[in-house]
CSV table of C-alpha atoms in Angstrom, one decimal:
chain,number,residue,atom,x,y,z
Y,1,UNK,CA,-14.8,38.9,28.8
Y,2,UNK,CA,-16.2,37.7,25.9
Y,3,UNK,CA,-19.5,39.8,25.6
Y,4,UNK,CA,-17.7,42.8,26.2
Y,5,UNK,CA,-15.1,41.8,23.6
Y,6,UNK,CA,-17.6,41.3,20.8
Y,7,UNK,CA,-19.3,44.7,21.7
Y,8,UNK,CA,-16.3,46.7,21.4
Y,9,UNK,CA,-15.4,45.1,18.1
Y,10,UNK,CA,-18.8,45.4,16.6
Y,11,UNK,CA,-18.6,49.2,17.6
Y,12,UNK,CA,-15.1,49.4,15.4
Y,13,UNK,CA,-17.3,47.7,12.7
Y,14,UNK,CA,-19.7,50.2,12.9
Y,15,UNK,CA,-18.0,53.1,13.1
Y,16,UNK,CA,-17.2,55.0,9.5
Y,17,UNK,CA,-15.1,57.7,9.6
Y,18,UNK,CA,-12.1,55.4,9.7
Y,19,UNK,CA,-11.7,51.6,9.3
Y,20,UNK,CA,-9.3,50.1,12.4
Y,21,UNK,CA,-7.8,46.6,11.9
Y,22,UNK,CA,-6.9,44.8,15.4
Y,23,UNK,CA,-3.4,43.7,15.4
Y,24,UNK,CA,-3.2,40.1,16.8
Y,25,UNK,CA,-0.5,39.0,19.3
Y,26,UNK,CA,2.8,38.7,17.7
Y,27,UNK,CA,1.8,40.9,14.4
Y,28,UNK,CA,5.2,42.2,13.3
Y,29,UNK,CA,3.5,45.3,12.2
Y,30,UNK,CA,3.5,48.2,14.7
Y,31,UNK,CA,0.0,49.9,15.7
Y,32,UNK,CA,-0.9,53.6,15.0
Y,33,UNK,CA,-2.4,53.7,18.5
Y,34,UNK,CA,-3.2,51.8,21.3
Y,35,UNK,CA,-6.0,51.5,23.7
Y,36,UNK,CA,-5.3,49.7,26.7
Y,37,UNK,CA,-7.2,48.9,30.2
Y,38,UNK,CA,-5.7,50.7,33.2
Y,39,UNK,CA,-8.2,49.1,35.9
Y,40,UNK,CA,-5.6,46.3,36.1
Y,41,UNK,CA,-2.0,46.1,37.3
Y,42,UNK,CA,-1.2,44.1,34.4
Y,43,UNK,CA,-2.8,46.6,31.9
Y,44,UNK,CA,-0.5,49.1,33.7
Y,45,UNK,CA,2.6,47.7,33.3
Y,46,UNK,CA,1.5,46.6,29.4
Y,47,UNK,CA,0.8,50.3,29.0
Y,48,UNK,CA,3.8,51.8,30.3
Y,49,UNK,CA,6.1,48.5,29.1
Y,50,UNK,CA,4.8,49.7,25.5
Y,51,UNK,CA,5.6,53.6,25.9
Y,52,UNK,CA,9.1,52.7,27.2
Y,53,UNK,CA,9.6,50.9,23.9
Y,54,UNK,CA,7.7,52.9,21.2
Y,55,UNK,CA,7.8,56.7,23.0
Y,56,UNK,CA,6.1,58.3,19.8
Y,57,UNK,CA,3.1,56.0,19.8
Y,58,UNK,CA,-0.1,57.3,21.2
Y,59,UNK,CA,-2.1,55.0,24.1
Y,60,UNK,CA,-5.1,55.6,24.9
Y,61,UNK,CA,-5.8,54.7,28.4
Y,62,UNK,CA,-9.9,53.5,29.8
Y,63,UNK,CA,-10.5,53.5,33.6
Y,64,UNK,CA,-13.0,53.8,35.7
Y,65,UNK,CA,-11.4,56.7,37.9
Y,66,UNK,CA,-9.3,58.1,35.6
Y,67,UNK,CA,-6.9,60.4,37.5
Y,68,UNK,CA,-3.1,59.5,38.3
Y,69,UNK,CA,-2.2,58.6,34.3
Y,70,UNK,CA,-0.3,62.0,33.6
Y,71,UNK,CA,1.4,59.7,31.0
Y,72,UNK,CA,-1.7,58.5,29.1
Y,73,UNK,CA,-4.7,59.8,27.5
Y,74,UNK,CA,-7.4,58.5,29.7
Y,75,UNK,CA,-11.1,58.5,29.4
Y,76,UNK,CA,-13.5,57.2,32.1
Y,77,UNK,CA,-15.6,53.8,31.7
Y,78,UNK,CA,-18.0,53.3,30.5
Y,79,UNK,CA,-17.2,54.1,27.6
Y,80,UNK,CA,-19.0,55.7,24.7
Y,81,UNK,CA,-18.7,55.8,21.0
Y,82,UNK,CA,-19.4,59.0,21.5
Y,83,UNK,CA,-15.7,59.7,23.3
Y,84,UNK,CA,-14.0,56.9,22.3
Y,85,UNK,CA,-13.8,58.0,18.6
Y,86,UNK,CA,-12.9,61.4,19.0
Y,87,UNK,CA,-10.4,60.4,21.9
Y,88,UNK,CA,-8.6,58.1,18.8
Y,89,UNK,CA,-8.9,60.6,16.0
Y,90,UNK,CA,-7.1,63.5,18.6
Y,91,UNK,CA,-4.5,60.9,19.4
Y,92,UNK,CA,-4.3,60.0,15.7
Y,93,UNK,CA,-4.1,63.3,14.3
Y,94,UNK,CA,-1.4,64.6,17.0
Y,95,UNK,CA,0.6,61.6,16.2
Y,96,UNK,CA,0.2,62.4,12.1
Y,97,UNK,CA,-1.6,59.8,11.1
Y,98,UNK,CA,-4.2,61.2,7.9
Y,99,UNK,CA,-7.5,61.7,9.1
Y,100,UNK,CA,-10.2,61.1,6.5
Y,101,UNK,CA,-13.7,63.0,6.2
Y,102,UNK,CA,-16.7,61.9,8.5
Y,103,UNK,CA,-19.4,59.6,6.1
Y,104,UNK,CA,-21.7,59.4,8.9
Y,105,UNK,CA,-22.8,61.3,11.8
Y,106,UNK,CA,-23.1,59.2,14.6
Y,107,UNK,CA,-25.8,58.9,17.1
Y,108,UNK,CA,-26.1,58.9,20.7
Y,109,UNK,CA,-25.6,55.7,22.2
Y,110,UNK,CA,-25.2,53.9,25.1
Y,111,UNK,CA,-22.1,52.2,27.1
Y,112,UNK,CA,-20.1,49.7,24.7
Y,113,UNK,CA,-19.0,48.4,27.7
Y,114,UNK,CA,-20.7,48.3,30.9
Y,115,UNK,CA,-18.7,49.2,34.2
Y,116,UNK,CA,-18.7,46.7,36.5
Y,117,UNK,CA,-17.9,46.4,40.4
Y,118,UNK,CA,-14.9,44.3,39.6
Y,119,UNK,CA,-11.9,45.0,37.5
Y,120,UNK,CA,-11.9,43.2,34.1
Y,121,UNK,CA,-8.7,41.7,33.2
Y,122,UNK,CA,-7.4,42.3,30.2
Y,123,UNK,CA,-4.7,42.7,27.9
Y,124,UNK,CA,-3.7,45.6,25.9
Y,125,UNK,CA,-5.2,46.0,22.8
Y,126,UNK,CA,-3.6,47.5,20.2
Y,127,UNK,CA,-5.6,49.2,17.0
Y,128,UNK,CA,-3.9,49.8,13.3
Y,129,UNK,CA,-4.9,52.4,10.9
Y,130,UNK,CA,-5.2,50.5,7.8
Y,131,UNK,CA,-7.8,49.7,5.8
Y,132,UNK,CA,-11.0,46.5,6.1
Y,133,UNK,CA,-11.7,43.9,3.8
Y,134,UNK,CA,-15.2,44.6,1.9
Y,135,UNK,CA,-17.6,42.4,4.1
Y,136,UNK,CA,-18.7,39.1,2.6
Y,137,UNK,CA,-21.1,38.7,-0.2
Y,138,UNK,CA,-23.9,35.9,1.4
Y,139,UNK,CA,-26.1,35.0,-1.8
Y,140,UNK,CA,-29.0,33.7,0.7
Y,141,UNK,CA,-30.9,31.7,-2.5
Y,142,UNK,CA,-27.5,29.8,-3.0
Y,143,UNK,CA,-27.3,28.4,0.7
Y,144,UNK,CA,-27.3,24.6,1.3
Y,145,UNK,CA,-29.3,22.8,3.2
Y,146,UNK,CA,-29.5,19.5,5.5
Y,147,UNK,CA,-31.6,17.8,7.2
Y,148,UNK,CA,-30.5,16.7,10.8
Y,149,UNK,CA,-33.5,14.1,11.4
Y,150,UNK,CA,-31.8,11.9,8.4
Y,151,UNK,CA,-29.0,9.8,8.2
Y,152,UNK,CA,-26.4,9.2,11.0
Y,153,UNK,CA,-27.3,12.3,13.0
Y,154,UNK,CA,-30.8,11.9,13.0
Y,155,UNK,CA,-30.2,8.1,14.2
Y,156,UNK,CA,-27.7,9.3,16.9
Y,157,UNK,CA,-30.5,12.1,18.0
Y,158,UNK,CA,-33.6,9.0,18.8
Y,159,UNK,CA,-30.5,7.5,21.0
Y,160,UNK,CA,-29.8,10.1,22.6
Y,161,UNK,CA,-33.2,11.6,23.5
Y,162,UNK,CA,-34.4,7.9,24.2
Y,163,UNK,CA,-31.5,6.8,26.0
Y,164,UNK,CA,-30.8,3.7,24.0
Y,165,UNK,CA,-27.6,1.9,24.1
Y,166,UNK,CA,-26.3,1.4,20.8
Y,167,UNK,CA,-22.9,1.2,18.5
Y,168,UNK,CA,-21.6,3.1,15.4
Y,169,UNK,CA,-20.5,0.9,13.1
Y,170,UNK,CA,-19.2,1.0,9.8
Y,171,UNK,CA,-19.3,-0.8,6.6
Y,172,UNK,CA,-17.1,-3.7,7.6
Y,173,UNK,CA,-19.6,-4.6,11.2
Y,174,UNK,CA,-16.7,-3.3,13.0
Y,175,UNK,CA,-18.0,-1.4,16.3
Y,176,UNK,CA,-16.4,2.3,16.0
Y,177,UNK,CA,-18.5,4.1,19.1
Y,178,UNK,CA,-20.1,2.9,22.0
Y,179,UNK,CA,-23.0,5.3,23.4
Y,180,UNK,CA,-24.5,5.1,26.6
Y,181,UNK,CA,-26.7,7.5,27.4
Y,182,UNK,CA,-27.9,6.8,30.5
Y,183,UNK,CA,-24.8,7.0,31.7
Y,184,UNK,CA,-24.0,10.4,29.7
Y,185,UNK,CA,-21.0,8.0,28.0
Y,186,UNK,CA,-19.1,7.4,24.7
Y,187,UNK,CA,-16.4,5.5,23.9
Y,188,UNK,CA,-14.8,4.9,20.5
Y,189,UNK,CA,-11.3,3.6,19.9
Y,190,UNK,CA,-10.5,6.2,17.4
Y,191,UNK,CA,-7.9,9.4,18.3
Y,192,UNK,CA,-9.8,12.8,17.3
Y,193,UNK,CA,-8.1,12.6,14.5
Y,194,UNK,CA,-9.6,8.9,12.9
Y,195,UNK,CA,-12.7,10.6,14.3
Y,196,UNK,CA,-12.8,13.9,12.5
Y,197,UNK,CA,-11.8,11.6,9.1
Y,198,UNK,CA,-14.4,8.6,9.8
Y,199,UNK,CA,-17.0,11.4,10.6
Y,200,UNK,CA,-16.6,12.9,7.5
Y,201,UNK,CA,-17.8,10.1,5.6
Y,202,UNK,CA,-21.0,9.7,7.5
Y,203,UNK,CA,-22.8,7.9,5.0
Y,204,UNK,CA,-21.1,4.7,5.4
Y,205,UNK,CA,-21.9,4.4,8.9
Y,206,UNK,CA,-24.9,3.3,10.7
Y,207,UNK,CA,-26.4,2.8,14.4
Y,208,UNK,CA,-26.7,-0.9,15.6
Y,209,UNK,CA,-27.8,-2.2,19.1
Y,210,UNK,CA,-24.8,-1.9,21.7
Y,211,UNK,CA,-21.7,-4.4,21.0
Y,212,UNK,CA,-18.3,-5.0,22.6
Y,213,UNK,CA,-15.1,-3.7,20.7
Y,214,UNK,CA,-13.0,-6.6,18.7
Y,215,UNK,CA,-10.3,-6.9,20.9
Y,216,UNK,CA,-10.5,-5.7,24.3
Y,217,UNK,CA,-6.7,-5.0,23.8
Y,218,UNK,CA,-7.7,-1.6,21.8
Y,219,UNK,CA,-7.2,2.2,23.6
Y,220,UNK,CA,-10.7,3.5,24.2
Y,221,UNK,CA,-11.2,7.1,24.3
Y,222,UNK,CA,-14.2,8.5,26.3
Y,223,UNK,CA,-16.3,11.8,26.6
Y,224,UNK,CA,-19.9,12.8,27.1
Y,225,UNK,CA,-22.8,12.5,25.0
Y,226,UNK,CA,-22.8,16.3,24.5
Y,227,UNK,CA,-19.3,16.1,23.2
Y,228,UNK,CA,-19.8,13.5,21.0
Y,229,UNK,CA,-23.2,15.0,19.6
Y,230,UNK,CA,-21.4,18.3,19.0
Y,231,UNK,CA,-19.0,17.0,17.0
Y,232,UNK,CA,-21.2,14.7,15.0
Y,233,UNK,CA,-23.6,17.8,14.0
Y,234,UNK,CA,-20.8,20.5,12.6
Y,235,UNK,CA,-18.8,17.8,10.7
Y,236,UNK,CA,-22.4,16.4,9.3
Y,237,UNK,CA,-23.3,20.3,8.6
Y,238,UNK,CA,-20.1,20.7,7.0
Y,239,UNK,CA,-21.0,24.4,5.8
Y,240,UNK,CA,-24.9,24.0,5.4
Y,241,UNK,CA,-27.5,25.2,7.0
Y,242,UNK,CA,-29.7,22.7,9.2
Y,243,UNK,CA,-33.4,22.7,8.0
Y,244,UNK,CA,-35.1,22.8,11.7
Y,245,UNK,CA,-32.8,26.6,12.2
Y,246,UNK,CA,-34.8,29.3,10.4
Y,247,UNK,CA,-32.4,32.0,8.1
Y,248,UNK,CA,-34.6,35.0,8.6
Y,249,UNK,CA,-36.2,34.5,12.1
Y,250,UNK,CA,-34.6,35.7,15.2
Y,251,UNK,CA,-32.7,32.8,17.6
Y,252,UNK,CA,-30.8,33.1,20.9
Y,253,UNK,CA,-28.7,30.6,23.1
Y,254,UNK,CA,-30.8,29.1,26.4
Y,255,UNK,CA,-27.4,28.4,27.4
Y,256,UNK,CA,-23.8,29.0,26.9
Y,257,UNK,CA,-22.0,26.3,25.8
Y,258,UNK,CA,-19.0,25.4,27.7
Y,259,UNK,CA,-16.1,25.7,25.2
Y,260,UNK,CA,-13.6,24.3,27.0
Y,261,UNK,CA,-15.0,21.0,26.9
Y,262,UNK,CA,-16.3,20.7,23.1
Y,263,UNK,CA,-14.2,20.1,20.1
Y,264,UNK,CA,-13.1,23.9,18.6
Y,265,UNK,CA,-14.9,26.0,15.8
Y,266,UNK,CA,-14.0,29.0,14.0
Y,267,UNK,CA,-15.7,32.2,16.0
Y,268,UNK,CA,-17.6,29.8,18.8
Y,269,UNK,CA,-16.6,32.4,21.1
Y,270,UNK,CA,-17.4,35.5,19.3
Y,271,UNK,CA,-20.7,33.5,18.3
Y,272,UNK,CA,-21.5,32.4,21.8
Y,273,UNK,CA,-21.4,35.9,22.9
Y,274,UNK,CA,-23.2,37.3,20.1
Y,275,UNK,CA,-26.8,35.4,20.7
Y,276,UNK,CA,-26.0,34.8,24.0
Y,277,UNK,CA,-26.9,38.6,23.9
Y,278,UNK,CA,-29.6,39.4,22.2
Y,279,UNK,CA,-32.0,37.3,19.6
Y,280,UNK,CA,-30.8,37.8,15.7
Y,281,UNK,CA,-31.4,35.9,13.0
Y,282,UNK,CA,-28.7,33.9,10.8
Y,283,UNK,CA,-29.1,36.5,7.6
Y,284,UNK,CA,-28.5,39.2,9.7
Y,285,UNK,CA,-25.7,37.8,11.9
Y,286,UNK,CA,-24.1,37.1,8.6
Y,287,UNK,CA,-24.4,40.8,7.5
Y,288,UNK,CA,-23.7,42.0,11.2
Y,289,UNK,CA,-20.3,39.8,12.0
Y,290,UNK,CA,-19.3,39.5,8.6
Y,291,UNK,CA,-18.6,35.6,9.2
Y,292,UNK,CA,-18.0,32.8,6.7
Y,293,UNK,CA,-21.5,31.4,6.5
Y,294,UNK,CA,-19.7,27.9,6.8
Y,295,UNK,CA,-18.3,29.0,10.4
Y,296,UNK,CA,-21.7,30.0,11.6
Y,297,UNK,CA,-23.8,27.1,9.9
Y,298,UNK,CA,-21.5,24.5,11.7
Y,299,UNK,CA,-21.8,26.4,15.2
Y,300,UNK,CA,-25.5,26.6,15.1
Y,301,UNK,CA,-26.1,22.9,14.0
Y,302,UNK,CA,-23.4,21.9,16.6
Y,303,UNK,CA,-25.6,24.0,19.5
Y,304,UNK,CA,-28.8,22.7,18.0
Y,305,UNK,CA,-27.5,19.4,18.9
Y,306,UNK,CA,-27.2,20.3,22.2
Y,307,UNK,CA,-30.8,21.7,22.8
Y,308,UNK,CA,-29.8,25.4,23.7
Y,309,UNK,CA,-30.8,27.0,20.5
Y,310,UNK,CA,-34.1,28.9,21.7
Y,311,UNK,CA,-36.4,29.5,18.5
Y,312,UNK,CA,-38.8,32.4,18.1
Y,313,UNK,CA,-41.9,30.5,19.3
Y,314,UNK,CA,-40.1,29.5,22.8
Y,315,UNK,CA,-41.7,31.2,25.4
Y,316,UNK,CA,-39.3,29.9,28.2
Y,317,UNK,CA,-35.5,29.3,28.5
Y,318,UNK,CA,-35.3,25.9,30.7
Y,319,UNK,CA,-32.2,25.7,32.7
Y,320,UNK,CA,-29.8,22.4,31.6
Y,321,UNK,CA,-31.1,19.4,32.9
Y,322,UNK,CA,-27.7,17.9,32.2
Y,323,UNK,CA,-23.9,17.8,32.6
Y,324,UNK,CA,-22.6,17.3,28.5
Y,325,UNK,CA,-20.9,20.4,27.9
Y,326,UNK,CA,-24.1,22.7,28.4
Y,327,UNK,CA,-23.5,25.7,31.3
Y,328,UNK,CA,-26.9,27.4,32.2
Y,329,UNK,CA,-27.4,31.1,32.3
Y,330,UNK,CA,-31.0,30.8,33.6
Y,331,UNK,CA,-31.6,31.6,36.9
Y,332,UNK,CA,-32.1,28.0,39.3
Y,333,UNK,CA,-35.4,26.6,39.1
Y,334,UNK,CA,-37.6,26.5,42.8
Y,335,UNK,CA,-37.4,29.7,43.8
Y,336,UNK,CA,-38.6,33.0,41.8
Y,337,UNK,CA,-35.7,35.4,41.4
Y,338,UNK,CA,-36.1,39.0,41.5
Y,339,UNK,CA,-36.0,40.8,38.3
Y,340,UNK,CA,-33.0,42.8,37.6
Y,341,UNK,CA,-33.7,46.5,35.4
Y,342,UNK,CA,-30.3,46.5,33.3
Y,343,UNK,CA,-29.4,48.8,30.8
Y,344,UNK,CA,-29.3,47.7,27.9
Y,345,UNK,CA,-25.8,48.4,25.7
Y,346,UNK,CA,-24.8,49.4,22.5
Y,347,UNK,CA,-25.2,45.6,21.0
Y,348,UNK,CA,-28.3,45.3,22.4
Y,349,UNK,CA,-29.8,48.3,21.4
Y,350,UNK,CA,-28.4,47.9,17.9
Y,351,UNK,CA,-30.1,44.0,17.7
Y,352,UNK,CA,-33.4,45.2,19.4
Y,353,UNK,CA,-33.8,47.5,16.2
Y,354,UNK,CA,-32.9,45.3,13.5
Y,355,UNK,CA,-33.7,41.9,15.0
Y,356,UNK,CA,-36.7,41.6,13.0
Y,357,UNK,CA,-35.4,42.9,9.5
């Protein structure tokens, strides 16, 4: 899944003795080696579909019971940096590929990924020898600012939190948006398209009180609240930082936000997962995920907008009162649930130590 996704890549990140690149589906390049997941039939047949193909390239198989692969390389789950690496460089080094001189000497850590009761599908993943990009340069005195209680999304957050009926309009009077709150409703008879545009010159709209469309003949597109408000606050954001989001004190999600209901952003998933996890700060996720501080300042103003963004002086996570594109992770309110003792993972561990840098 998605957590266990970003934890394996931030472990690659991390690790210094050699820099892997993950080839993407349909990369015309071929991989050095190959690590795939043999707790599924599918990972199974990927496996031995790709050694039937390229015989010479090494495949690293993970399982949970790993006995029965005479075919593969196979260390047991969960796995550890600690065999993981050295599993690669052996496959690496048999298959001829240059092995370059350790930097660091790496700690003892915990799982990357934590083994589960149920297999977790997958794909195989396929891991190329060549070289990383320099992570970003973030000069943090340069970075813009907005403010999201101004202008048309500060307007659009009183009518939302007040449940007010009211239009969008733009310069000409004509009625753009119809929100509804109390019905979690807006309508517009723009495509997403006209939408994206029109939202991009913010300034020449304002909120009125509710009106009918001009002609009743007009398509009108609908979606929730959440939707609408998610879309408003990245396009507004466009790159900035929101003022009411702190850049060097740790946040988390109260909630995940369901992404298959919300307009797309660059890395939302890999994001989601990421302070879904464990609190960090913007700086630092900047310097962790090495990002484009555009990507993250849009995904954080378009979560603020949904209310899930839980600052460093929330005590409590409150489970979602509402159905706009919010999914709660908190456990259901009227009955206590019994604490669960989890261990915590390699990302974890890594944020619990530098959350507060």
């Amino acid at each position: 899944d998605a957590r266990k996704d970003a934890a394996l890549r931030m472990a690659f990140k991390i690790y210094q003795k050699r820099k892997y690149r993950l080839l993407e589906k349909g990369a015309a390049e071929q991989p050095d080696v190959v690590i795939a997941d043999l707790d599924t039939a599918e990972g199974i047949q990927a496996a031995r579909n790709f050694l039937r193909e390229f015989p010479h390239k090494p495949i690293l198989g993970l399982s949970i019971s790993p006995v029965g692969f005479s075919e593969f390389m196979t260390i047991r789950k969960p796995i550890q940096m600690e065999t993981l690496f050295p599993a690669l460089e052996k496959l690496l080094a048999t298959s001829g590929s240059p092995v370059e001189e350790p930097r660091t000497v790496m700690p003892r850590m915990s799982p990357i990924v934590e083994q589960t009761s149920r297999p977790i599908p997958s794909n195989t993943v396929e891991m190329v020898n060549v070289p990383r990009p320099s992570p970003q340069t973030v000069y943090l005195d340069k970075i813009q600012y907005f403010d999201p209680q101004e202008g048309l999304l500060g307007h659009l957050e009183l009518v939302a939190r007040d449940k007010i009926p009211s239009s969008v309009i733009d310069e000409s009077g004509k009625v753009l948006w119809r929100l509804l709150p109390a019905e979690n409703l807006v309508e517009t008879i723009l495509s997403q398209q006209d939408a994206t545009k029109t939202l991009s010159e913010s300034h020449k709209l304002r909120v009125s009180e509710i009106r009918a469309f001009s002609s009743s003949a007009q398509a009108v597109r609908r979606e929730t609240v959440g939707e609408f408000m998610w879309t408003v606050s990245h396009i507004v954001a466009n790159g900035r930082l929101s003022k009411r989001i702190p850049l060097n004190k740790p946040i988390k999600l109260k909630q995940w936000p369901n992404l298959t209901r919300l307009s797309p952003l660059p890395e939302a998933v890999r994001l989601s997962a990421f302070f879904a996890r464990s609190p960090a700060s913007p700086a630092l996720t900047l310097k962790m995920l090495n990002i484009a501080p555009e990507s993250l300042f849009n995904y954080l103003a378009a979560a603020d907008s949904l209310g899930i963004i839980q600052y460093q002086s929330d005590t409590t996570a409150k489970p979602a009162t509402r159905n706009d594109g919010v999914e709660s992770i908190t456990a259901g309110a009227g009955r206590e649930e019994p604490k669960k003792v989890t261990k915590r993972g390699l990302l974890g561990r890594l944020l619990a130590k530098i959350t507060g840098l």
